[in-house]
Amino acid sequence: MGKEKVQFQLKTPKGTKDWEGKNMVIRDRIFSTITDVFKRHGAVTIDTPVFELKEILSGKYGEDSKLIYDLQDQGGELCSLRYDLTVPFARWLAMNPTIQTIKRYHIAKVYRRDQPAMTKGRMREFYQCDFDIAGTYDPMLPDAEILRIVCEVFKGLGWEGRYTIKLNHRKILDGIFEVCGVPKEKIRTISSAVDKLDKLPWEDVRKEMTGEKGLDGEIADKIWSYVQKKGGRDVLEFLQSEASMSSNASMQKGMEDMDLLLTYLEAFGVLDKVEFNLSLARGLDYYTGVIYEVITEGSAPPTKEGQKIQHAAKKEKVKNADDDGSDDPSVGVGSVAAGGRYDELVGMFSGKAQIPCVGISFGVDRIFSITKARMAADKGAAAVRSNEVDVFVMAFGGKGFTGLLKERMAVCRVLWDAGIKAEFSYKLKPKLPAQFKSAETGGVPFAVILGEDEQAQGKVKVKEMGLPEGHPEKDGVMVLLKDLASEVRSRLRKKADDVVAHVVEPTNGLSIAELDQAPKIGDGGV
């Protein structure tokens, strides 16, 4: 008897996806933009294993610890997939005690057994781009630079004016809880409840505080009178004017830090991008000082009613953690970047002197999700090229046309040697319309056209694709073969400059022009 044919269910696991084509182009340009900013600020990169010993990750993420993927026992070691890139970095610092200061970046996948919403970038396997500054410095200087980096990244992504950095301080939040009468052992768990105010209405958060976590109702209401406040330096002045707050030791330290930070952010020219928001708590246990997250219009559910629906839906779906909430309008993308200061995390591993740290993590998949949605709204998705080829080398001829294959290959070699991206048809005798179609399908900006007569004169024709009828160079221009590389480079540079000059409103996300003829890596293009 023959073997039975095995039937496979061909799909990716829920909360994961394959990446290809134009999606990869957009994502890679996001990576390039972020990496360029990181390097601009002097960072070096490291890499760590995709899984850690379970004990390394345990107890670092508060209530989110339930989202960690545990692995089976292998050789007597209990391991878990990494939940973020911060704890592995702290473990790495503890293992390398000679390194006391470092600016580090790390771009890698992390894993969370969370409720997936694929079209909104909420996934179980996703990339994070982290930038951290470790070392002992004068207060708030590294923190201010981190927030400057955030603004540079989103400017490079074309999001200027379309995001807000919510900012708070753990010591200020702890001071509010202490003054309001929250028992010390409940401070972290109440902090986690407050952190949900961007997703749930106050009534639901209050119910969690009092019903699930046993907090007195009067204390909860007192907390609400503070955490609903947001703004700029006026929030700091309000806290400073409150005698009960200004006399609290934790609050005093937090207010000193925030006063300095706001001053430095003004010097860096990014003060207008931040919102001092007392409801921001960040649920992770390892934060000790300034905390922040970046939100945009897609970050939260659109209405209070939608928030209530979301909360109810979560309760209904507890039994099936694999449901994909992509189509639920009440589910927001969430923050697109977040971070803060964590001065005690390294010491948890080393048992020796602490190495203060502060950092930011960008959620690439969430950034991609919002970018794609904006492009669709702007009808710009079709302009994304699947490759970055600059020149398509083609040939034509009359009766007895040989295809000029070796000549086309030689021209490509010249262009490649000059660092210019080029392609040619793999057919021996390609038809000219088919060659033009290949170039147009790929969005290639220039064609180099070889003809037998021109070849005899040592010349080729350079044609810019897509020029309108009547343009003086519609049919191309003749150049000497020996000058081809410099001519193409010059035209590519001019085309890139024209694109930049015509992008009148970069705040409209990734414009069609930026994506179609984008500046290359290092030019700040997405």
Coordinates of C-alpha atoms in Angstrom, one line a residue:
M1 CA 0.0 0.0 0.0
G2 CA 1.2 3.5 -0.8
K3 CA 1.7 6.1 1.8
E4 CA -1.3 8.2 2.6
K5 CA -1.0 11.8 1.6
V6 CA -0.8 14.1 4.5
Q7 CA -3.1 17.1 4.5
F8 CA -1.7 20.3 5.9
Q9 CA -3.7 23.3 7.1
L10 CA -1.5 26.0 5.5
K11 CA -1.7 29.0 7.8
T12 CA 0.5 30.9 10.2
P13 CA -0.2 30.6 13.9
K14 CA -2.6 33.3 15.2
G15 CA -0.9 36.5 16.1
T16 CA 1.8 36.0 13.5
K17 CA 2.1 36.7 9.8
D18 CA 4.3 36.3 6.8
W19 CA 5.9 39.5 5.3
E20 CA 6.5 40.0 1.6
G21 CA 6.3 42.4 -1.3
K22 CA 5.3 46.0 -0.6
N23 CA 4.7 45.4 3.1
M24 CA 8.4 44.4 3.4
V25 CA 9.4 47.6 1.6
I26 CA 7.5 49.8 3.9
R27 CA 8.7 47.9 7.0
D28 CA 12.3 47.9 5.9
R29 CA 12.2 51.7 5.4
I30 CA 10.7 52.1 8.9
F31 CA 13.7 50.1 10.2
S32 CA 16.1 52.2 8.2
T33 CA 14.7 55.5 9.5
I34 CA 14.8 54.3 13.1
T35 CA 18.3 52.9 12.8
D36 CA 19.6 56.0 11.2
V37 CA 18.4 58.1 14.1
F38 CA 19.9 55.7 16.7
K39 CA 23.3 55.8 15.0
R40 CA 23.1 59.6 14.8
H41 CA 23.0 59.7 18.6
G42 CA 26.0 57.4 19.0
A43 CA 24.5 54.1 19.7
V44 CA 26.0 50.7 19.1
T45 CA 24.0 47.5 18.6
I46 CA 23.9 44.2 20.5
D47 CA 22.0 41.0 20.1
T48 CA 20.7 38.5 22.7
P49 CA 19.0 35.1 22.5
V50 CA 15.4 34.9 21.6
F51 CA 14.7 33.0 24.8
E52 CA 16.0 33.5 28.4
L53 CA 16.0 31.5 31.5
K54 CA 12.5 31.7 33.0
E55 CA 13.8 33.1 36.3
I56 CA 15.4 36.0 34.4
L57 CA 12.0 37.1 33.1
S58 CA 9.8 36.2 36.1
G59 CA 8.6 39.0 38.3
K60 CA 9.6 41.9 36.0
Y61 CA 6.4 42.6 34.2
G62 CA 3.7 42.9 36.9
E63 CA 0.3 41.7 35.8
D64 CA 1.6 41.2 32.2
S65 CA 3.7 38.3 33.3
K66 CA 0.8 36.0 32.4
L67 CA 1.5 36.9 28.7
I68 CA 5.0 35.3 28.7
Y69 CA 5.4 32.2 26.5
D70 CA 7.0 29.4 28.6
L71 CA 9.0 26.7 26.8
Q72 CA 9.2 23.0 27.8
D73 CA 12.1 21.8 30.0
Q74 CA 15.2 21.2 27.8
G75 CA 18.2 19.7 29.5
G76 CA 17.1 20.8 33.0
E77 CA 16.6 24.5 32.0
L78 CA 13.3 26.2 32.2
C79 CA 13.2 28.9 29.5
S80 CA 10.7 31.5 28.2
L81 CA 10.5 33.5 25.0
R82 CA 11.6 37.1 25.6
Y83 CA 8.8 39.4 26.4
D84 CA 10.8 42.6 25.6
L85 CA 14.3 43.7 24.9
T86 CA 14.8 45.6 28.1
V87 CA 15.2 42.8 30.6
P88 CA 17.6 40.9 28.4
F89 CA 19.7 44.1 28.1
A90 CA 19.8 44.4 31.9
R91 CA 20.8 40.8 32.2
W92 CA 23.6 41.4 29.6
L93 CA 24.8 44.5 31.5
A94 CA 25.0 42.4 34.8
M95 CA 27.0 39.7 32.9
N96 CA 29.5 42.4 31.6
P97 CA 30.5 44.4 34.7
T98 CA 33.3 46.2 32.9
I99 CA 30.7 48.0 30.8
Q100 CA 29.4 50.9 33.0
T101 CA 28.2 53.2 30.3
I102 CA 26.7 52.5 26.9
K103 CA 24.3 53.8 24.3
R104 CA 22.8 50.6 22.9
Y105 CA 20.2 49.8 20.3
H106 CA 18.6 46.5 19.5
I107 CA 16.1 45.5 16.8
A108 CA 14.6 42.1 17.2
K109 CA 11.4 40.0 17.7
V110 CA 9.7 39.6 21.0
Y111 CA 6.8 37.4 22.0
R112 CA 3.6 37.9 24.0
R113 CA 0.6 35.6 24.4
D114 CA -1.7 38.6 24.0
Q115 CA -5.1 39.0 22.4
P116 CA -4.1 39.5 18.7
A117 CA -5.6 42.2 16.4
M118 CA -3.6 41.7 13.3
T119 CA -4.7 44.6 11.2
K120 CA -4.0 47.0 14.0
G121 CA -0.5 45.7 14.7
R122 CA -1.3 43.9 17.9
M123 CA 0.5 40.6 17.5
R124 CA 2.1 37.7 19.4
E125 CA 5.3 37.9 17.5
F126 CA 6.5 41.3 16.6
Y127 CA 9.5 43.6 16.3
Q128 CA 10.7 46.1 18.8
C129 CA 13.4 48.8 18.1
D130 CA 15.0 49.7 21.5
F131 CA 17.4 52.5 22.3
D132 CA 18.8 52.7 25.9
I133 CA 21.4 54.8 27.7
A134 CA 23.1 53.1 30.6
G135 CA 25.3 54.8 33.1
T136 CA 25.5 57.4 35.9
Y137 CA 25.0 60.9 34.6
D138 CA 23.7 64.3 35.8
P139 CA 19.9 64.1 36.3
M140 CA 17.5 64.1 33.3
L141 CA 20.1 64.6 30.5
P142 CA 19.9 61.1 29.1
D143 CA 16.1 61.2 29.6
A144 CA 15.8 64.4 27.6
E145 CA 17.9 63.0 24.7
I146 CA 15.7 59.9 24.6
L147 CA 12.7 62.1 24.0
R148 CA 14.5 64.1 21.4
I149 CA 15.3 60.8 19.6
V150 CA 11.5 59.9 19.7
C151 CA 10.8 63.2 17.9
E152 CA 13.5 62.7 15.3
V153 CA 12.2 59.2 14.5
F154 CA 8.6 60.3 14.0
K155 CA 9.8 63.3 12.0
G156 CA 11.7 60.9 9.8
L157 CA 8.6 58.8 9.5
G158 CA 6.6 61.8 8.3
W159 CA 4.4 61.9 11.5
E160 CA 5.3 65.4 12.7
G161 CA 2.3 67.0 14.2
R162 CA 0.4 63.7 14.3
Y163 CA 1.5 62.1 17.6
T164 CA 1.8 63.0 21.3
I165 CA 4.3 61.9 23.9
K166 CA 2.5 61.3 27.1
L167 CA 4.9 61.9 30.0
N168 CA 4.8 61.1 33.7
H169 CA 7.0 60.1 36.6
R170 CA 6.7 57.0 38.8
K171 CA 7.7 58.9 41.9
I172 CA 5.0 61.5 41.2
L173 CA 2.4 58.8 40.8
D174 CA 3.6 56.9 43.9
G175 CA 3.4 60.2 45.8
I176 CA -0.2 60.7 44.7
F177 CA -1.1 57.2 45.8
E178 CA 0.6 57.8 49.2
V179 CA -1.0 61.1 49.8
C180 CA -4.4 59.7 48.8
G181 CA -4.0 56.8 51.3
V182 CA -3.3 53.8 49.1
P183 CA -1.7 51.0 51.2
K184 CA 1.9 50.5 50.3
E185 CA 1.4 46.8 49.2
K186 CA -1.4 47.9 46.8
I187 CA 0.6 50.8 45.1
R188 CA 1.8 48.7 42.1
T189 CA -1.5 46.9 41.5
I190 CA -3.5 50.2 41.7
S191 CA -0.9 51.7 39.3
S192 CA -1.7 49.0 36.8
A193 CA -5.4 49.9 37.1
V194 CA -4.8 53.6 36.5
D195 CA -2.7 52.7 33.4
K196 CA -5.9 51.4 31.8
L197 CA -7.5 54.9 31.7
D198 CA -6.5 55.3 28.1
K199 CA -8.5 52.2 27.2
L200 CA -11.4 52.2 29.7
P201 CA -13.7 54.8 31.2
W202 CA -13.1 55.9 34.8
E203 CA -16.2 53.9 36.0
D204 CA -14.6 50.6 34.9
V205 CA -11.2 51.5 36.3
R206 CA -12.8 52.5 39.6
K207 CA -14.7 49.2 39.7
E208 CA -11.4 47.3 39.3
M209 CA -9.8 49.3 42.0
T210 CA -12.6 48.9 44.5
G211 CA -14.2 45.6 43.5
E212 CA -11.2 43.5 42.3
K213 CA -8.4 45.1 44.3
G214 CA -10.2 46.1 47.5
L215 CA -9.4 49.8 47.5
D216 CA -11.7 52.1 49.5
G217 CA -14.0 54.1 47.2
E218 CA -13.1 57.4 48.8
I219 CA -9.4 56.8 48.1
A220 CA -10.2 55.9 44.5
D221 CA -12.2 59.1 44.0
K222 CA -9.4 61.1 45.5
I223 CA -6.9 59.5 43.0
W224 CA -9.2 60.4 40.2
S225 CA -9.2 64.1 41.1
Y226 CA -5.4 64.1 40.4
V227 CA -4.9 61.5 37.6
Q228 CA -7.3 63.2 35.2
K229 CA -5.1 66.3 35.0
K230 CA -2.9 66.7 31.9
G231 CA -1.1 69.6 30.2
G232 CA 2.4 71.0 30.4
R233 CA 4.3 72.9 33.1
D234 CA 0.9 74.0 34.5
V235 CA 0.4 70.4 35.8
L236 CA 3.8 70.7 37.6
E237 CA 2.8 74.1 39.1
F238 CA -0.5 72.6 40.3
L239 CA 1.3 69.8 42.1
Q240 CA 3.8 72.2 43.6
S241 CA 1.0 74.4 44.9
E242 CA -0.6 71.5 46.8
A243 CA 0.8 71.4 50.3
S244 CA 0.1 67.7 50.9
M245 CA 1.9 66.9 47.6
S246 CA 4.9 69.2 47.9
S247 CA 5.6 67.8 51.4
N248 CA 5.7 64.1 50.2
A249 CA 9.3 62.9 49.7
S250 CA 8.6 60.8 46.7
M251 CA 6.6 63.6 45.1
Q252 CA 9.5 66.1 45.8
K253 CA 12.0 63.9 43.9
G254 CA 9.6 63.4 41.0
M255 CA 8.8 67.1 40.7
E256 CA 12.5 68.1 40.7
D257 CA 13.2 65.6 37.9
M258 CA 10.2 66.9 35.9
D259 CA 11.2 70.5 36.3
L260 CA 14.6 69.8 34.9
L261 CA 13.3 67.6 32.2
L262 CA 10.8 70.2 30.9
T263 CA 13.6 72.7 30.8
Y264 CA 15.9 70.4 28.8
L265 CA 13.1 69.5 26.4
E266 CA 12.6 73.1 25.7
A267 CA 16.3 73.4 24.9
F268 CA 16.0 70.5 22.5
G269 CA 13.0 72.1 20.8
V270 CA 10.5 69.2 21.6
L271 CA 8.6 70.6 24.5
D272 CA 5.5 71.1 22.3
K273 CA 5.4 67.4 21.5
V274 CA 4.9 66.2 25.1
E275 CA 1.9 66.1 27.4
F276 CA 2.4 65.8 31.2
N277 CA -0.3 63.3 31.9
L278 CA -0.8 62.1 35.5
S279 CA -2.8 59.0 34.4
L280 CA 0.1 57.5 32.6
A281 CA 1.4 54.6 34.8
R282 CA 3.1 52.0 32.5
G283 CA 2.2 48.6 34.0
L284 CA 5.7 47.1 34.0
D285 CA 7.2 46.7 37.5
Y286 CA 10.8 47.7 36.7
Y287 CA 10.2 51.5 36.0
T288 CA 11.6 53.8 38.7
G289 CA 11.4 57.3 37.3
V290 CA 10.3 59.1 34.2
I291 CA 7.9 57.1 32.0
Y292 CA 6.4 57.9 28.6
E293 CA 4.5 56.5 25.7
V294 CA 3.7 57.8 22.2
I295 CA 0.2 57.8 21.0
T296 CA -1.5 58.8 17.7
E297 CA -5.1 58.9 16.5
G298 CA -5.2 55.1 16.1
S299 CA -3.9 54.3 19.6
A300 CA -7.2 54.1 21.5
P301 CA -10.7 53.0 20.9
P302 CA -12.6 55.9 19.3
T303 CA -15.4 56.5 21.9
K304 CA -16.3 55.8 25.5
E305 CA -19.0 53.5 24.2
G306 CA -16.4 51.6 22.2
Q307 CA -14.2 51.3 25.3
K308 CA -17.1 49.7 27.2
I309 CA -17.7 47.3 24.4
Q310 CA -14.0 46.4 24.4
H311 CA -14.0 45.7 28.1
A312 CA -17.1 43.5 27.8
A313 CA -15.6 41.7 24.9
K314 CA -12.5 40.9 26.8
K315 CA -14.6 39.2 29.5
E316 CA -16.5 37.2 26.9
K317 CA -13.3 36.0 25.2
V318 CA -11.4 34.8 28.3
K319 CA -12.2 31.2 27.3
N320 CA -10.7 31.6 23.8
A321 CA -7.5 33.6 23.9
D322 CA -6.9 32.9 20.2
D323 CA -9.7 35.1 18.9
D324 CA -8.4 37.8 16.6
G325 CA -9.9 41.2 17.5
S326 CA -8.8 42.9 14.2
D327 CA -12.4 43.6 13.1
D328 CA -13.5 45.0 16.5
P329 CA -13.8 48.8 16.1
S330 CA -13.4 49.2 19.9
V331 CA -9.9 47.8 19.8
G332 CA -7.2 50.5 19.4
V333 CA -3.6 50.0 18.1
G334 CA -2.2 51.1 21.5
S335 CA 0.9 53.1 22.0
V336 CA 3.4 53.0 19.1
A337 CA 6.5 53.6 21.4
A338 CA 7.0 53.6 25.1
G339 CA 9.7 53.5 27.8
G340 CA 11.1 55.1 30.8
R341 CA 13.8 55.0 33.5
Y342 CA 14.7 51.7 35.2
D343 CA 17.5 52.3 37.7
E344 CA 17.3 49.1 39.7
L345 CA 16.8 46.4 37.1
V346 CA 20.5 45.6 36.5
G347 CA 21.1 45.3 40.3
M348 CA 18.3 42.7 40.5
F349 CA 20.6 40.4 38.5
S350 CA 24.1 41.4 39.6
G351 CA 23.6 42.0 43.3
K352 CA 26.3 44.7 43.0
A353 CA 26.2 48.4 42.3
Q354 CA 23.3 49.6 40.2
I355 CA 23.7 50.8 36.7
P356 CA 21.0 53.4 36.1
C357 CA 19.2 53.1 32.7
V358 CA 16.7 54.9 30.6
G359 CA 15.3 53.8 27.3
I360 CA 12.6 53.8 24.6
S361 CA 11.0 50.9 22.6
F362 CA 9.3 51.5 19.2
G363 CA 6.6 49.0 18.2
V364 CA 7.4 48.6 14.5
D365 CA 4.3 46.5 13.7
R366 CA 2.0 49.1 15.2
I367 CA 3.8 51.9 13.4
F368 CA 3.4 49.9 10.2
S369 CA -0.3 49.3 10.8
I370 CA -1.0 53.0 11.2
T371 CA 1.3 53.9 8.2
K372 CA -0.6 51.4 6.0
A373 CA -3.9 52.7 7.1
R374 CA -2.9 56.3 6.3
M375 CA -1.6 55.3 2.9
A376 CA -4.8 53.6 2.1
A377 CA -6.8 56.7 3.1
D378 CA -4.5 58.8 0.9
K379 CA -4.8 56.2 -1.9
G380 CA -1.0 55.9 -1.8
A381 CA -0.5 52.2 -1.3
A382 CA -0.2 51.5 -5.1
A383 CA 2.8 53.7 -5.3
V384 CA 5.0 51.5 -3.1
R385 CA 7.7 49.8 -5.1
S386 CA 8.5 46.2 -4.5
N387 CA 12.2 46.8 -5.1
E388 CA 14.7 49.7 -5.3
V389 CA 16.1 49.2 -8.8
D390 CA 17.1 52.6 -10.3
V391 CA 17.8 51.5 -13.9
F392 CA 16.4 48.9 -16.3
V393 CA 18.9 48.1 -19.1
M394 CA 17.1 47.2 -22.3
A395 CA 17.8 46.8 -26.0
F396 CA 16.0 47.0 -29.4
G397 CA 16.8 46.4 -33.0
G398 CA 15.3 45.7 -36.4
K399 CA 15.5 42.7 -38.6
G400 CA 18.2 40.4 -37.5
F401 CA 18.2 41.8 -33.9
T402 CA 20.5 39.7 -31.8
G403 CA 19.2 40.9 -28.4
L404 CA 22.6 42.5 -27.5
L405 CA 22.6 40.3 -24.4
K406 CA 26.4 40.5 -23.7
E407 CA 26.2 44.3 -24.3
R408 CA 23.3 44.6 -21.8
M409 CA 25.2 42.6 -19.3
A410 CA 28.3 44.7 -19.7
V411 CA 26.3 47.9 -19.2
C412 CA 24.7 46.4 -16.0
R413 CA 28.2 45.6 -14.8
V414 CA 29.3 49.2 -15.3
L415 CA 26.3 50.4 -13.3
W416 CA 26.7 47.8 -10.5
D417 CA 30.4 48.7 -10.2
A418 CA 29.3 52.3 -9.7
G419 CA 26.9 51.3 -6.9
I420 CA 23.8 51.9 -9.0
K421 CA 20.9 49.4 -8.8
A422 CA 20.2 47.9 -12.2
E423 CA 18.3 45.0 -13.9
F424 CA 18.0 43.6 -17.4
S425 CA 15.7 41.0 -19.1
Y426 CA 16.8 37.4 -18.9
K427 CA 15.5 36.7 -22.5
L428 CA 18.0 36.4 -25.3
K429 CA 16.0 38.5 -27.7
P430 CA 13.5 40.5 -25.6
K431 CA 10.8 42.6 -27.2
L432 CA 11.0 46.3 -26.4
P433 CA 7.4 46.6 -25.2
A434 CA 7.9 43.7 -22.8
Q435 CA 11.1 45.4 -21.4
F436 CA 9.2 48.7 -20.9
K437 CA 6.4 46.8 -19.2
S438 CA 8.9 45.1 -16.7
A439 CA 10.4 48.5 -15.9
E440 CA 6.9 50.2 -15.4
T441 CA 5.7 47.3 -13.3
G442 CA 8.6 47.7 -11.0
G443 CA 8.3 51.5 -10.9
V444 CA 11.9 51.8 -12.1
P445 CA 12.7 55.5 -12.6
F446 CA 15.2 55.3 -15.5
A447 CA 15.8 53.1 -18.6
V448 CA 19.1 52.7 -20.4
I449 CA 18.4 51.7 -24.0
L450 CA 20.9 50.1 -26.3
G451 CA 20.6 50.2 -30.1
E452 CA 23.0 48.6 -32.6
D453 CA 23.8 51.9 -34.3
E454 CA 24.3 53.7 -31.0
Q455 CA 26.5 50.9 -29.8
A456 CA 28.8 51.4 -32.8
Q457 CA 29.3 55.0 -31.7
G458 CA 29.9 54.1 -28.0
K459 CA 26.6 55.7 -27.0
V460 CA 23.5 54.7 -25.1
K461 CA 20.2 56.4 -24.5
V462 CA 19.1 57.4 -20.9
K463 CA 15.3 57.8 -20.6
E464 CA 13.4 59.0 -17.5
M465 CA 10.3 57.0 -17.2
G466 CA 6.9 58.6 -16.9
L467 CA 7.6 62.0 -18.5
P468 CA 4.5 63.7 -20.0
E469 CA 4.0 64.1 -23.7
G470 CA 5.7 67.2 -25.0
H471 CA 8.6 67.0 -22.5
P472 CA 11.9 67.8 -24.2
E473 CA 13.4 64.6 -22.9
K474 CA 10.4 62.4 -23.4
D475 CA 12.3 60.1 -25.8
G476 CA 15.5 60.2 -23.8
V477 CA 19.0 61.7 -24.3
M478 CA 22.1 60.2 -25.8
V479 CA 25.2 59.9 -23.6
L480 CA 28.6 58.4 -24.1
L481 CA 28.9 54.9 -22.6
K482 CA 32.0 56.0 -20.7
D483 CA 30.0 58.8 -19.0
L484 CA 26.9 56.6 -18.3
A485 CA 27.5 56.0 -14.5
S486 CA 28.1 59.6 -13.7
E487 CA 25.1 60.7 -15.8
V488 CA 22.8 58.3 -14.1
R489 CA 24.0 59.2 -10.7
S490 CA 23.5 62.9 -11.4
R491 CA 19.9 62.3 -12.7
L492 CA 19.1 60.1 -9.7
R493 CA 20.3 62.8 -7.3
K494 CA 18.3 65.5 -9.1
K495 CA 15.2 63.3 -9.0
A496 CA 15.6 62.8 -5.3
D497 CA 16.0 66.5 -4.7
D498 CA 12.8 67.2 -6.8
V499 CA 10.9 64.8 -4.7
V500 CA 12.0 66.5 -1.4
A501 CA 11.1 69.9 -2.9
H502 CA 7.6 68.8 -3.9
V503 CA 6.7 67.2 -0.6
V504 CA 4.9 70.3 0.6
E505 CA 3.2 68.6 3.7
P506 CA 5.4 65.9 5.2
T507 CA 3.0 65.6 8.1
N508 CA 0.7 63.6 5.9
G509 CA 2.5 60.4 6.8
L510 CA 4.3 58.6 4.0
S511 CA 3.5 60.5 0.9
I512 CA 3.2 58.8 -2.5
A513 CA 6.2 60.6 -3.8
E514 CA 8.3 59.7 -0.7
L515 CA 7.5 56.1 -1.1
D516 CA 7.9 55.9 -4.9
Q517 CA 11.2 57.6 -5.2
A518 CA 12.3 57.6 -1.6
P519 CA 15.6 58.8 -0.3
K520 CA 17.8 55.8 0.4
I521 CA 19.0 54.6 3.8
G522 CA 20.6 57.5 5.7
D523 CA 18.5 60.2 4.0
G524 CA 15.7 59.9 6.6
G525 CA 13.2 58.3 4.2
V526 CA 10.8 55.8 5.5

